[in-house]
Amino acid sequence: MKSFANWMLVIFMVMYWILRIMVAYMYSLGKEFIASPIDFNTEVVLLFVTLLCIVLVVKRVTVGGIMYVIAYFGYFGVSLYNQIMPMIKTGSFNISGGMDMFLSFIALILALFVMVDLLSDKTKKPDDKKTEWFFNNKDLDRNLDDRNDHNQYKLY
């Protein structure tokens, strides 16, 4: 993990994963919660895939971000589309599905941010102009004399 933004994205990924665990658990108990899973079996599989993706994102592996985006767009993107299209056709808003739409939207935004964050690691950073002249200049390297002591003394 290279920066504070990387850590914050992983923390948000874990928080959203815990929220989805609670949604699946409350659905399995048959109790009412702020959201409900779209498909319970797919939700459980997605929880395990998300755990693998979190580990890969912590290790900064791009495949983890790609898997995360594909899984979340395949699950939450389709759900969001299926919830928005009836609203557009009928022109009415269903408040009961509002929290599900909001959580699906948050999942899609989080997946996009994770992918952009992982892809930004592959870009080349501009050279530091203040110090680059010193390190690229071979004339300033220390020249060793043949009379120098080349022993590497170690304290035991």
mmCIF file of N, CA and C in Angstrom, residues 9 12-13 16 68-69 72-73 76-77 80 101-117:
data_model
loop_
_atom_site.group_PDB
_atom_site.id
_atom_site.type_symbol
_atom_site.label_atom_id
_atom_site.label_comp_id
_atom_site.label_asym_id
_atom_site.label_seq_id
_atom_site.Cartn_x
_atom_site.Cartn_y
_atom_site.Cartn_z
ATOM 1 N N LEU A 9 -9.436 3.351 0.446
ATOM 2 C CA LEU A 9 -10.252 2.532 -0.460
ATOM 3 C C LEU A 9 -10.401 1.109 0.070
ATOM 4 N N PHE A 12 -12.895 1.199 2.887
ATOM 5 C CA PHE A 12 -14.259 1.276 2.377
ATOM 6 C C PHE A 12 -14.705 -0.045 1.765
ATOM 7 N N MET A 13 -13.782 -0.752 1.101
ATOM 8 C CA MET A 13 -14.124 -2.061 0.555
ATOM 9 C C MET A 13 -14.517 -3.026 1.676
ATOM 10 N N TYR A 16 -17.944 -2.037 3.191
ATOM 11 C CA TYR A 16 -19.060 -2.426 2.332
ATOM 12 C C TYR A 16 -19.240 -3.949 2.346
ATOM 13 N N TYR A 68 -12.937 -7.418 -9.203
ATOM 14 C CA TYR A 68 -13.850 -6.661 -8.347
ATOM 15 C C TYR A 68 -14.836 -5.852 -9.185
ATOM 16 N N VAL A 69 -14.334 -5.179 -10.206
ATOM 17 C CA VAL A 69 -15.198 -4.370 -11.071
ATOM 18 C C VAL A 69 -16.174 -5.255 -11.845
ATOM 19 N N TYR A 72 -18.839 -6.713 -9.371
ATOM 20 C CA TYR A 72 -19.777 -5.719 -8.857
ATOM 21 C C TYR A 72 -20.656 -5.143 -9.966
ATOM 22 N N PHE A 73 -20.097 -4.923 -11.150
ATOM 23 C CA PHE A 73 -20.938 -4.437 -12.242
ATOM 24 C C PHE A 73 -21.890 -5.525 -12.717
ATOM 25 N N PHE A 76 -24.369 -5.733 -9.059
ATOM 26 C CA PHE A 76 -25.059 -4.514 -8.649
ATOM 27 C C PHE A 76 -25.462 -3.647 -9.838
ATOM 28 N N GLY A 77 -24.709 -3.690 -10.920
ATOM 29 C CA GLY A 77 -25.058 -2.895 -12.094
ATOM 30 C C GLY A 77 -26.349 -3.357 -12.730
ATOM 31 N N LEU A 80 -29.177 -2.362 -10.378
ATOM 32 C CA LEU A 80 -29.487 -0.945 -10.472
ATOM 33 C C LEU A 80 -30.249 -0.638 -11.762
ATOM 34 N N MET A 101 -31.247 0.675 -4.249
ATOM 35 C CA MET A 101 -30.644 1.433 -5.357
ATOM 36 C C MET A 101 -29.436 2.224 -4.873
ATOM 37 N N PHE A 102 -29.561 2.832 -3.713
ATOM 38 C CA PHE A 102 -28.458 3.619 -3.165
ATOM 39 C C PHE A 102 -27.242 2.738 -2.896
ATOM 40 N N LEU A 103 -27.453 1.580 -2.281
ATOM 41 C CA LEU A 103 -26.333 0.679 -1.991
ATOM 42 C C LEU A 103 -25.724 0.106 -3.267
ATOM 43 N N SER A 104 -26.545 -0.148 -4.271
ATOM 44 C CA SER A 104 -26.002 -0.609 -5.554
ATOM 45 C C SER A 104 -25.168 0.476 -6.213
ATOM 46 N N PHE A 105 -25.641 1.708 -6.137
ATOM 47 C CA PHE A 105 -24.895 2.829 -6.697
ATOM 48 C C PHE A 105 -23.564 3.016 -5.973
ATOM 49 N N ILE A 106 -23.566 2.910 -4.661
ATOM 50 C CA ILE A 106 -22.329 3.021 -3.872
ATOM 51 C C ILE A 106 -21.359 1.905 -4.257
ATOM 52 N N ALA A 107 -21.869 0.700 -4.463
ATOM 53 C CA ALA A 107 -21.008 -0.424 -4.849
ATOM 54 C C ALA A 107 -20.342 -0.167 -6.195
ATOM 55 N N LEU A 108 -21.084 0.379 -7.147
ATOM 56 C CA LEU A 108 -20.521 0.656 -8.470
ATOM 57 C C LEU A 108 -19.463 1.758 -8.402
ATOM 58 N N ILE A 109 -19.729 2.799 -7.636
ATOM 59 C CA ILE A 109 -18.759 3.888 -7.489
ATOM 60 C C ILE A 109 -17.496 3.385 -6.800
ATOM 61 N N LEU A 110 -17.659 2.565 -5.765
ATOM 62 C CA LEU A 110 -16.507 2.008 -5.060
ATOM 63 C C LEU A 110 -15.670 1.137 -5.994
ATOM 64 N N ALA A 111 -16.314 0.328 -6.815
ATOM 65 C CA ALA A 111 -15.578 -0.526 -7.747
ATOM 66 C C ALA A 111 -14.804 0.310 -8.765
ATOM 67 N N LEU A 112 -15.417 1.379 -9.257
ATOM 68 C CA LEU A 112 -14.706 2.249 -10.204
ATOM 69 C C LEU A 112 -13.502 2.927 -9.554
ATOM 70 N N PHE A 113 -13.657 3.406 -8.328
ATOM 71 C CA PHE A 113 -12.542 4.053 -7.636
ATOM 72 C C PHE A 113 -11.400 3.076 -7.382
ATOM 73 N N VAL A 114 -11.729 1.843 -7.041
ATOM 74 C CA VAL A 114 -10.682 0.836 -6.814
ATOM 75 C C VAL A 114 -9.925 0.564 -8.109
ATOM 76 N N MET A 115 -10.640 0.456 -9.215
ATOM 77 C CA MET A 115 -9.969 0.187 -10.490
ATOM 78 C C MET A 115 -9.106 1.360 -10.919
ATOM 79 N N VAL A 116 -9.593 2.585 -10.765
ATOM 80 C CA VAL A 116 -8.795 3.762 -11.117
ATOM 81 C C VAL A 116 -7.555 3.848 -10.226
ATOM 82 N N ASP A 117 -7.713 3.516 -8.957
ATOM 83 C CA ASP A 117 -6.580 3.551 -8.035
ATOM 84 C C ASP A 117 -5.519 2.524 -8.421
#
